[in-house]
Amino acid sequence: LKFLFKKSFLFFSTGNVGVSNLIKMGISRSKVRDFPFFVDLNFFKPNVDNRKFNSTIFSSGRLDIAHKGYEIAFKALYHFKISSGDSFDYLIAGTGSDESIIRKLGLSLNLADNVTFLGWCEPDQILNYYQNCRIFLHSSHFDPFPNAVLEAMACGCLVIASSAAGSAMDRIEHGVNGFIFEDGSVEELTKYLIWALSPKNNQKIFEMGIAARQTALSYPAILGVNLLKKLIS
């Protein structure tokens, strides 16, 4: 690494968290450039006709508990269910080796009627779920810069993400365009779920979705194109 640090002209990193960590590793700040992921803002966009209240929560990603933290999501939803008694639907897109474990966890927490495993989904299917859910939930224990958070924000979702998700830390202004909970905190996540699944907060959530979309619009792919052109020249 020291050899690379010395000999390389520039280092690209993904988001502010990545930039900070590269500097801590010993790379000169002058050699580091923030080059975040970009999403297709013409494809990932809100459904403007969908403003009615619904209690649908959506997650997407590999079914890997150690990585994606589904046990935190399930435990928080269990606490929400026993405290409020309100109905909800939790849709999970993705496949992975821990599917049977996650299903058993859902059964043990009496969530089987609330959770639907969608399996592998194509982009147009994922878009439909983004556009029609109330909450996009991302409970990862580690995720350098998950694209799913960026896609959901571009679709105007209320994103609730853990502090271990780099793109959430980079793009979410807590309480303005989404919520960030401390990684592993069931109690904190439960609090945000209770708030977000209350019909009385529907207008506020709609406004936060608009703010999320505006944040996404600040990161068009042309930014990356222009940065590369500038560095190459």
PDB file of C-alpha atoms in Angstrom:
ATOM      1  CA  LEU A   1       0.000   0.000   0.000  1.00  0.00           C
ATOM      2  CA  LYS A   2       2.813   2.415   0.843  1.00  0.00           C
ATOM      3  CA  PHE A   3       4.295   1.785  -2.599  1.00  0.00           C
ATOM      4  CA  LEU A   4       0.933   2.490  -4.243  1.00  0.00           C
ATOM      5  CA  PHE A   5       0.383   5.593  -2.134  1.00  0.00           C
ATOM      6  CA  LYS A   6       3.725   6.969  -3.254  1.00  0.00           C
ATOM      7  CA  LYS A   7       3.663   6.014  -6.926  1.00  0.00           C
ATOM      8  CA  SER A   8       0.014   6.568  -7.877  1.00  0.00           C
ATOM      9  CA  PHE A   9      -1.127   9.847  -9.339  1.00  0.00           C
ATOM     10  CA  LEU A  10      -4.638   9.850  -7.844  1.00  0.00           C
ATOM     11  CA  PHE A  11      -6.963   7.685  -5.793  1.00  0.00           C
ATOM     12  CA  PHE A  12     -10.721   7.585  -6.328  1.00  0.00           C
ATOM     13  CA  SER A  13     -12.857   6.907  -3.322  1.00  0.00           C
ATOM     14  CA  THR A  14     -16.592   6.440  -2.958  1.00  0.00           C
ATOM     15  CA  GLY A  15     -18.114   9.178  -0.813  1.00  0.00           C
ATOM     16  CA  ASN A  16     -16.871  11.199   2.144  1.00  0.00           C
ATOM     17  CA  VAL A  17     -16.497   8.175   4.400  1.00  0.00           C
ATOM     18  CA  GLY A  18     -14.163   6.538   1.891  1.00  0.00           C
ATOM     19  CA  VAL A  19     -12.126   9.718   1.459  1.00  0.00           C
ATOM     20  CA  SER A  20     -11.660  10.040   5.213  1.00  0.00           C
ATOM     21  CA  ASN A  21     -10.556   6.431   5.558  1.00  0.00           C
ATOM     22  CA  LEU A  22      -8.009   6.664   2.736  1.00  0.00           C
ATOM     23  CA  ILE A  23      -6.469   9.722   4.385  1.00  0.00           C
ATOM     24  CA  LYS A  24      -6.289   7.820   7.695  1.00  0.00           C
ATOM     25  CA  MET A  25      -4.472   5.036   5.824  1.00  0.00           C
ATOM     26  CA  GLY A  26      -1.731   7.496   4.881  1.00  0.00           C
ATOM     27  CA  ILE A  27      -2.672   8.855   1.452  1.00  0.00           C
ATOM     28  CA  SER A  28      -2.071  12.553   0.936  1.00  0.00           C
ATOM     29  CA  ARG A  29      -5.342  14.521   0.802  1.00  0.00           C
ATOM     30  CA  SER A  30      -4.193  16.111  -2.452  1.00  0.00           C
ATOM     31  CA  LYS A  31      -4.208  12.683  -4.117  1.00  0.00           C
ATOM     32  CA  VAL A  32      -7.752  11.670  -3.117  1.00  0.00           C
ATOM     33  CA  ARG A  33     -10.886  12.439  -5.127  1.00  0.00           C
ATOM     34  CA  ASP A  34     -14.462  11.657  -4.152  1.00  0.00           C
ATOM     35  CA  PHE A  35     -15.939   9.613  -6.999  1.00  0.00           C
ATOM     36  CA  PRO A  36     -19.295   8.307  -5.721  1.00  0.00           C
ATOM     37  CA  PHE A  37     -21.639   5.851  -7.392  1.00  0.00           C
ATOM     38  CA  PHE A  38     -24.261   7.301  -9.701  1.00  0.00           C
ATOM     39  CA  VAL A  39     -27.711   5.974 -10.581  1.00  0.00           C
ATOM     40  CA  ASP A  40     -29.879   6.527 -13.642  1.00  0.00           C
ATOM     41  CA  LEU A  41     -32.135   9.355 -12.482  1.00  0.00           C
ATOM     42  CA  ASN A  42     -34.359   9.001 -15.534  1.00  0.00           C
ATOM     43  CA  PHE A  43     -35.065   5.370 -14.651  1.00  0.00           C
ATOM     44  CA  PHE A  44     -35.140   5.580 -10.859  1.00  0.00           C
ATOM     45  CA  LYS A  45     -37.784   8.239 -10.309  1.00  0.00           C
ATOM     46  CA  PRO A  46     -40.909   8.677  -8.151  1.00  0.00           C
ATOM     47  CA  ASN A  47     -44.399   7.603  -9.029  1.00  0.00           C
ATOM     48  CA  VAL A  48     -45.999  11.041  -8.863  1.00  0.00           C
ATOM     49  CA  ASP A  49     -49.492   9.591  -8.526  1.00  0.00           C
ATOM     50  CA  ASN A  50     -48.638   7.558  -5.434  1.00  0.00           C
ATOM     51  CA  ARG A  51     -49.242   9.848  -2.458  1.00  0.00           C
ATOM     52  CA  LYS A  52     -51.702   7.774  -0.474  1.00  0.00           C
ATOM     53  CA  PHE A  53     -50.812   6.229   2.848  1.00  0.00           C
ATOM     54  CA  ASN A  54     -49.656   2.631   2.801  1.00  0.00           C
ATOM     55  CA  SER A  55     -47.821   0.445   5.279  1.00  0.00           C
ATOM     56  CA  THR A  56     -45.414  -1.286   2.900  1.00  0.00           C
ATOM     57  CA  ILE A  57     -41.752  -1.614   3.817  1.00  0.00           C
ATOM     58  CA  PHE A  58     -39.226  -2.738   1.211  1.00  0.00           C
ATOM     59  CA  SER A  59     -35.656  -4.032   1.391  1.00  0.00           C
ATOM     60  CA  SER A  60     -33.400  -5.407  -1.315  1.00  0.00           C
ATOM     61  CA  GLY A  61     -30.064  -7.140  -1.136  1.00  0.00           C
ATOM     62  CA  ARG A  62     -28.322 -10.444  -0.560  1.00  0.00           C
ATOM     63  CA  LEU A  63     -29.938 -12.596   2.124  1.00  0.00           C
ATOM     64  CA  ASP A  64     -26.886 -12.547   4.363  1.00  0.00           C
ATOM     65  CA  ILE A  65     -27.566 -11.689   8.011  1.00  0.00           C
ATOM     66  CA  ALA A  66     -23.983 -10.847   8.954  1.00  0.00           C
ATOM     67  CA  HIS A  67     -23.852  -8.368   6.089  1.00  0.00           C
ATOM     68  CA  LYS A  68     -27.380  -6.993   5.664  1.00  0.00           C
ATOM     69  CA  GLY A  69     -28.581  -7.121   9.280  1.00  0.00           C
ATOM     70  CA  TYR A  70     -32.009  -8.585   8.645  1.00  0.00           C
ATOM     71  CA  GLU A  71     -32.222  -9.738  12.257  1.00  0.00           C
ATOM     72  CA  ILE A  72     -32.260  -6.087  13.344  1.00  0.00           C
ATOM     73  CA  ALA A  73     -35.061  -5.289  10.901  1.00  0.00           C
ATOM     74  CA  PHE A  74     -37.110  -8.288  12.043  1.00  0.00           C
ATOM     75  CA  LYS A  75     -36.689  -7.573  15.753  1.00  0.00           C
ATOM     76  CA  ALA A  76     -37.661  -3.929  15.260  1.00  0.00           C
ATOM     77  CA  LEU A  77     -40.725  -4.931  13.262  1.00  0.00           C
ATOM     78  CA  TYR A  78     -41.660  -7.398  15.996  1.00  0.00           C
ATOM     79  CA  HIS A  79     -41.536  -4.608  18.590  1.00  0.00           C
ATOM     80  CA  PHE A  80     -43.530  -2.352  16.299  1.00  0.00           C
ATOM     81  CA  LYS A  81     -46.160  -5.046  15.864  1.00  0.00           C
ATOM     82  CA  ILE A  82     -46.640  -5.817  19.553  1.00  0.00           C
ATOM     83  CA  SER A  83     -46.609  -2.143  20.565  1.00  0.00           C
ATOM     84  CA  SER A  84     -48.962  -0.783  17.908  1.00  0.00           C
ATOM     85  CA  GLY A  85     -50.967  -3.752  16.713  1.00  0.00           C
ATOM     86  CA  ASP A  86     -51.020  -2.148  13.256  1.00  0.00           C
ATOM     87  CA  SER A  87     -50.710  -4.207  10.101  1.00  0.00           C
ATOM     88  CA  PHE A  88     -47.819  -3.842   7.659  1.00  0.00           C
ATOM     89  CA  ASP A  89     -46.169  -5.651   4.761  1.00  0.00           C
ATOM     90  CA  TYR A  90     -42.426  -6.201   4.618  1.00  0.00           C
ATOM     91  CA  LEU A  91     -41.180  -7.115   1.135  1.00  0.00           C
ATOM     92  CA  ILE A  92     -37.642  -8.455   0.693  1.00  0.00           C
ATOM     93  CA  ALA A  93     -36.027  -8.757  -2.731  1.00  0.00           C
ATOM     94  CA  GLY A  94     -32.955 -10.907  -3.115  1.00  0.00           C
ATOM     95  CA  THR A  95     -31.500 -14.364  -2.688  1.00  0.00           C
ATOM     96  CA  GLY A  96     -28.788 -15.771  -0.486  1.00  0.00           C
ATOM     97  CA  SER A  97     -27.522 -18.563   1.720  1.00  0.00           C
ATOM     98  CA  ASP A  98     -29.292 -17.279   4.853  1.00  0.00           C
ATOM     99  CA  GLU A  99     -32.827 -17.325   3.465  1.00  0.00           C
ATOM    100  CA  SER A 100     -33.905 -20.318   5.556  1.00  0.00           C
ATOM    101  CA  ILE A 101     -32.437 -18.761   8.697  1.00  0.00           C
ATOM    102  CA  ILE A 102     -34.234 -15.477   8.046  1.00  0.00           C
ATOM    103  CA  ARG A 103     -37.502 -17.287   7.366  1.00  0.00           C
ATOM    104  CA  LYS A 104     -37.192 -19.185  10.659  1.00  0.00           C
ATOM    105  CA  LEU A 105     -36.505 -15.926  12.474  1.00  0.00           C
ATOM    106  CA  GLY A 106     -39.667 -14.462  10.986  1.00  0.00           C
ATOM    107  CA  LEU A 107     -41.663 -17.463  12.200  1.00  0.00           C
ATOM    108  CA  SER A 108     -40.213 -17.234  15.705  1.00  0.00           C
ATOM    109  CA  LEU A 109     -41.167 -13.548  15.907  1.00  0.00           C
ATOM    110  CA  ASN A 110     -44.684 -14.147  14.563  1.00  0.00           C
ATOM    111  CA  LEU A 111     -43.957 -12.146  11.408  1.00  0.00           C
ATOM    112  CA  ALA A 112     -44.702 -14.829   8.824  1.00  0.00           C
ATOM    113  CA  ASP A 113     -47.947 -13.137   7.762  1.00  0.00           C
ATOM    114  CA  ASN A 114     -46.202  -9.804   7.359  1.00  0.00           C
ATOM    115  CA  VAL A 115     -43.089 -10.791   5.418  1.00  0.00           C
ATOM    116  CA  THR A 116     -42.891 -11.704   1.727  1.00  0.00           C
ATOM    117  CA  PHE A 117     -39.694 -13.032   0.149  1.00  0.00           C
ATOM    118  CA  LEU A 118     -39.680 -11.867  -3.462  1.00  0.00           C
ATOM    119  CA  GLY A 119     -36.590 -13.730  -4.607  1.00  0.00           C
ATOM    120  CA  TRP A 120     -34.509 -12.385  -7.463  1.00  0.00           C
ATOM    121  CA  CYS A 121     -36.047  -9.268  -9.060  1.00  0.00           C
ATOM    122  CA  GLU A 122     -35.198  -7.541 -12.321  1.00  0.00           C
ATOM    123  CA  PRO A 123     -34.592  -3.766 -12.356  1.00  0.00           C
ATOM    124  CA  ASP A 124     -38.109  -2.879 -13.542  1.00  0.00           C
ATOM    125  CA  GLN A 125     -39.566  -4.973 -10.717  1.00  0.00           C
ATOM    126  CA  ILE A 126     -37.297  -3.308  -8.171  1.00  0.00           C
ATOM    127  CA  LEU A 127     -38.371   0.081  -9.517  1.00  0.00           C
ATOM    128  CA  ASN A 128     -42.019  -0.816  -8.965  1.00  0.00           C
ATOM    129  CA  TYR A 129     -41.346  -1.726  -5.333  1.00  0.00           C
ATOM    130  CA  TYR A 130     -39.386   1.479  -4.745  1.00  0.00           C
ATOM    131  CA  GLN A 131     -42.199   3.534  -6.198  1.00  0.00           C
ATOM    132  CA  ASN A 132     -44.950   1.895  -4.192  1.00  0.00           C
ATOM    133  CA  CYS A 133     -43.447   1.337  -0.753  1.00  0.00           C
ATOM    134  CA  ARG A 134     -43.725   3.720   2.171  1.00  0.00           C
ATOM    135  CA  ILE A 135     -40.314   2.924   3.629  1.00  0.00           C
ATOM    136  CA  PHE A 136     -37.088   1.595   2.177  1.00  0.00           C
ATOM    137  CA  LEU A 137     -35.307  -0.156   5.038  1.00  0.00           C
ATOM    138  CA  HIS A 138     -31.567  -0.809   4.915  1.00  0.00           C
ATOM    139  CA  SER A 139     -30.307  -2.398   8.126  1.00  0.00           C
ATOM    140  CA  SER A 140     -26.799  -3.427   7.020  1.00  0.00           C
ATOM    141  CA  HIS A 141     -24.012  -4.056   9.515  1.00  0.00           C
ATOM    142  CA  PHE A 142     -21.442  -2.995   6.909  1.00  0.00           C
ATOM    143  CA  ASP A 143     -21.948  -1.573   3.447  1.00  0.00           C
ATOM    144  CA  PRO A 144     -19.348   0.777   1.942  1.00  0.00           C
ATOM    145  CA  PHE A 145     -21.706   2.609  -0.448  1.00  0.00           C
ATOM    146  CA  PRO A 146     -24.901   0.634  -1.187  1.00  0.00           C
ATOM    147  CA  ASN A 147     -26.542   1.572  -4.472  1.00  0.00           C
ATOM    148  CA  ALA A 148     -29.950   0.512  -3.157  1.00  0.00           C
ATOM    149  CA  VAL A 149     -30.032   3.539  -0.859  1.00  0.00           C
ATOM    150  CA  LEU A 150     -29.274   5.850  -3.795  1.00  0.00           C
ATOM    151  CA  GLU A 151     -31.929   4.202  -5.981  1.00  0.00           C
ATOM    152  CA  ALA A 152     -34.572   4.428  -3.251  1.00  0.00           C
ATOM    153  CA  MET A 153     -33.821   8.102  -2.617  1.00  0.00           C
ATOM    154  CA  ALA A 154     -34.036   8.795  -6.355  1.00  0.00           C
ATOM    155  CA  CYS A 155     -37.519   7.222  -6.286  1.00  0.00           C
ATOM    156  CA  GLY A 156     -38.589   9.513  -3.457  1.00  0.00           C
ATOM    157  CA  CYS A 157     -38.698   6.805  -0.778  1.00  0.00           C
ATOM    158  CA  LEU A 158     -38.401   7.478   2.906  1.00  0.00           C
ATOM    159  CA  VAL A 159     -35.111   5.698   3.549  1.00  0.00           C
ATOM    160  CA  ILE A 160     -34.340   4.389   7.024  1.00  0.00           C
ATOM    161  CA  ALA A 161     -30.759   3.122   7.022  1.00  0.00           C
ATOM    162  CA  SER A 162     -28.114   2.064   9.496  1.00  0.00           C
ATOM    163  CA  SER A 163     -25.049   4.130  10.290  1.00  0.00           C
ATOM    164  CA  ALA A 164     -22.961   1.372   8.682  1.00  0.00           C
ATOM    165  CA  ALA A 165     -24.268   2.234   5.198  1.00  0.00           C
ATOM    166  CA  GLY A 166     -21.781   4.624   3.613  1.00  0.00           C
ATOM    167  CA  SER A 167     -24.154   6.087   1.016  1.00  0.00           C
ATOM    168  CA  ALA A 168     -26.736   6.780   3.723  1.00  0.00           C
ATOM    169  CA  MET A 169     -24.151   8.609   5.817  1.00  0.00           C
ATOM    170  CA  ASP A 170     -23.077  10.502   2.707  1.00  0.00           C
ATOM    171  CA  ARG A 171     -26.493  11.521   1.377  1.00  0.00           C
ATOM    172  CA  ILE A 172     -29.088  11.399   4.181  1.00  0.00           C
ATOM    173  CA  GLU A 173     -29.663  14.493   6.287  1.00  0.00           C
ATOM    174  CA  HIS A 174     -31.285  12.932   9.314  1.00  0.00           C
ATOM    175  CA  GLY A 175     -34.916  13.947   9.728  1.00  0.00           C
ATOM    176  CA  VAL A 176     -34.901  15.962   6.485  1.00  0.00           C
ATOM    177  CA  ASN A 177     -34.627  13.449   3.634  1.00  0.00           C
ATOM    178  CA  GLY A 178     -34.505  10.196   5.611  1.00  0.00           C
ATOM    179  CA  PHE A 179     -33.462   8.643   8.909  1.00  0.00           C
ATOM    180  CA  ILE A 180     -30.239   7.045  10.110  1.00  0.00           C
ATOM    181  CA  PHE A 181     -30.236   4.716  13.099  1.00  0.00           C
ATOM    182  CA  GLU A 182     -27.220   3.460  14.989  1.00  0.00           C
ATOM    183  CA  ASP A 183     -26.092   0.147  13.535  1.00  0.00           C
ATOM    184  CA  GLY A 184     -27.533  -2.696  15.608  1.00  0.00           C
ATOM    185  CA  SER A 185     -29.951  -0.529  17.597  1.00  0.00           C
ATOM    186  CA  VAL A 186     -33.320  -2.291  17.536  1.00  0.00           C
ATOM    187  CA  GLU A 187     -34.750   0.325  19.871  1.00  0.00           C
ATOM    188  CA  GLU A 188     -33.802   3.254  17.651  1.00  0.00           C
ATOM    189  CA  LEU A 189     -35.048   1.581  14.486  1.00  0.00           C
ATOM    190  CA  THR A 190     -38.340   0.687  16.189  1.00  0.00           C
ATOM    191  CA  LYS A 191     -38.839   4.345  17.083  1.00  0.00           C
ATOM    192  CA  TYR A 192     -38.468   5.455  13.469  1.00  0.00           C
ATOM    193  CA  LEU A 193     -40.745   2.685  12.217  1.00  0.00           C
ATOM    194  CA  ILE A 194     -43.481   3.706  14.651  1.00  0.00           C
ATOM    195  CA  TRP A 195     -43.221   7.293  13.445  1.00  0.00           C
ATOM    196  CA  ALA A 196     -43.081   6.422   9.748  1.00  0.00           C
ATOM    197  CA  LEU A 197     -45.985   3.972   9.860  1.00  0.00           C
ATOM    198  CA  SER A 198     -48.336   6.455  11.504  1.00  0.00           C
ATOM    199  CA  PRO A 199     -50.939   7.858   9.057  1.00  0.00           C
ATOM    200  CA  LYS A 200     -50.763  11.256  10.766  1.00  0.00           C
ATOM    201  CA  ASN A 201     -47.209  11.702   9.447  1.00  0.00           C
ATOM    202  CA  ASN A 202     -48.099  10.973   5.833  1.00  0.00           C
ATOM    203  CA  GLN A 203     -47.631  14.545   4.595  1.00  0.00           C
ATOM    204  CA  LYS A 204     -44.293  14.903   6.348  1.00  0.00           C
ATOM    205  CA  ILE A 205     -43.101  11.628   4.854  1.00  0.00           C
ATOM    206  CA  PHE A 206     -44.182  12.789   1.403  1.00  0.00           C
ATOM    207  CA  GLU A 207     -42.142  15.971   1.910  1.00  0.00           C
ATOM    208  CA  MET A 208     -39.118  13.959   3.038  1.00  0.00           C
ATOM    209  CA  GLY A 209     -39.470  11.866  -0.105  1.00  0.00           C
ATOM    210  CA  ILE A 210     -39.381  15.012  -2.224  1.00  0.00           C
ATOM    211  CA  ALA A 211     -36.237  16.103  -0.362  1.00  0.00           C
ATOM    212  CA  ALA A 212     -34.667  12.682  -1.010  1.00  0.00           C
ATOM    213  CA  ARG A 213     -35.365  13.040  -4.721  1.00  0.00           C
ATOM    214  CA  GLN A 214     -33.836  16.524  -4.728  1.00  0.00           C
ATOM    215  CA  THR A 215     -30.721  15.139  -3.084  1.00  0.00           C
ATOM    216  CA  ALA A 216     -30.507  12.449  -5.773  1.00  0.00           C
ATOM    217  CA  LEU A 217     -30.827  15.077  -8.501  1.00  0.00           C
ATOM    218  CA  SER A 218     -27.698  16.735  -7.124  1.00  0.00           C
ATOM    219  CA  TYR A 219     -25.683  13.703  -8.253  1.00  0.00           C
ATOM    220  CA  PRO A 220     -26.295  13.193 -11.991  1.00  0.00           C
ATOM    221  CA  ALA A 221     -23.885  10.902 -13.809  1.00  0.00           C
ATOM    222  CA  ILE A 222     -22.535  13.893 -15.760  1.00  0.00           C
ATOM    223  CA  LEU A 223     -20.687  14.900 -12.579  1.00  0.00           C
ATOM    224  CA  GLY A 224     -18.579  11.776 -12.891  1.00  0.00           C
ATOM    225  CA  VAL A 225     -18.019  12.357 -16.601  1.00  0.00           C
ATOM    226  CA  ASN A 226     -16.848  15.924 -15.978  1.00  0.00           C
ATOM    227  CA  LEU A 227     -14.538  14.860 -13.159  1.00  0.00           C
ATOM    228  CA  LEU A 228     -12.878  12.222 -15.344  1.00  0.00           C
ATOM    229  CA  LYS A 229     -12.486  14.690 -18.225  1.00  0.00           C
ATOM    230  CA  LYS A 230     -10.881  17.237 -15.896  1.00  0.00           C
ATOM    231  CA  LEU A 231      -8.428  14.725 -14.429  1.00  0.00           C
ATOM    232  CA  ILE A 232      -7.493  13.256 -17.815  1.00  0.00           C
ATOM    233  CA  SER A 233      -6.850  16.680 -19.310  1.00  0.00           C
TER     234      SER A 233
END
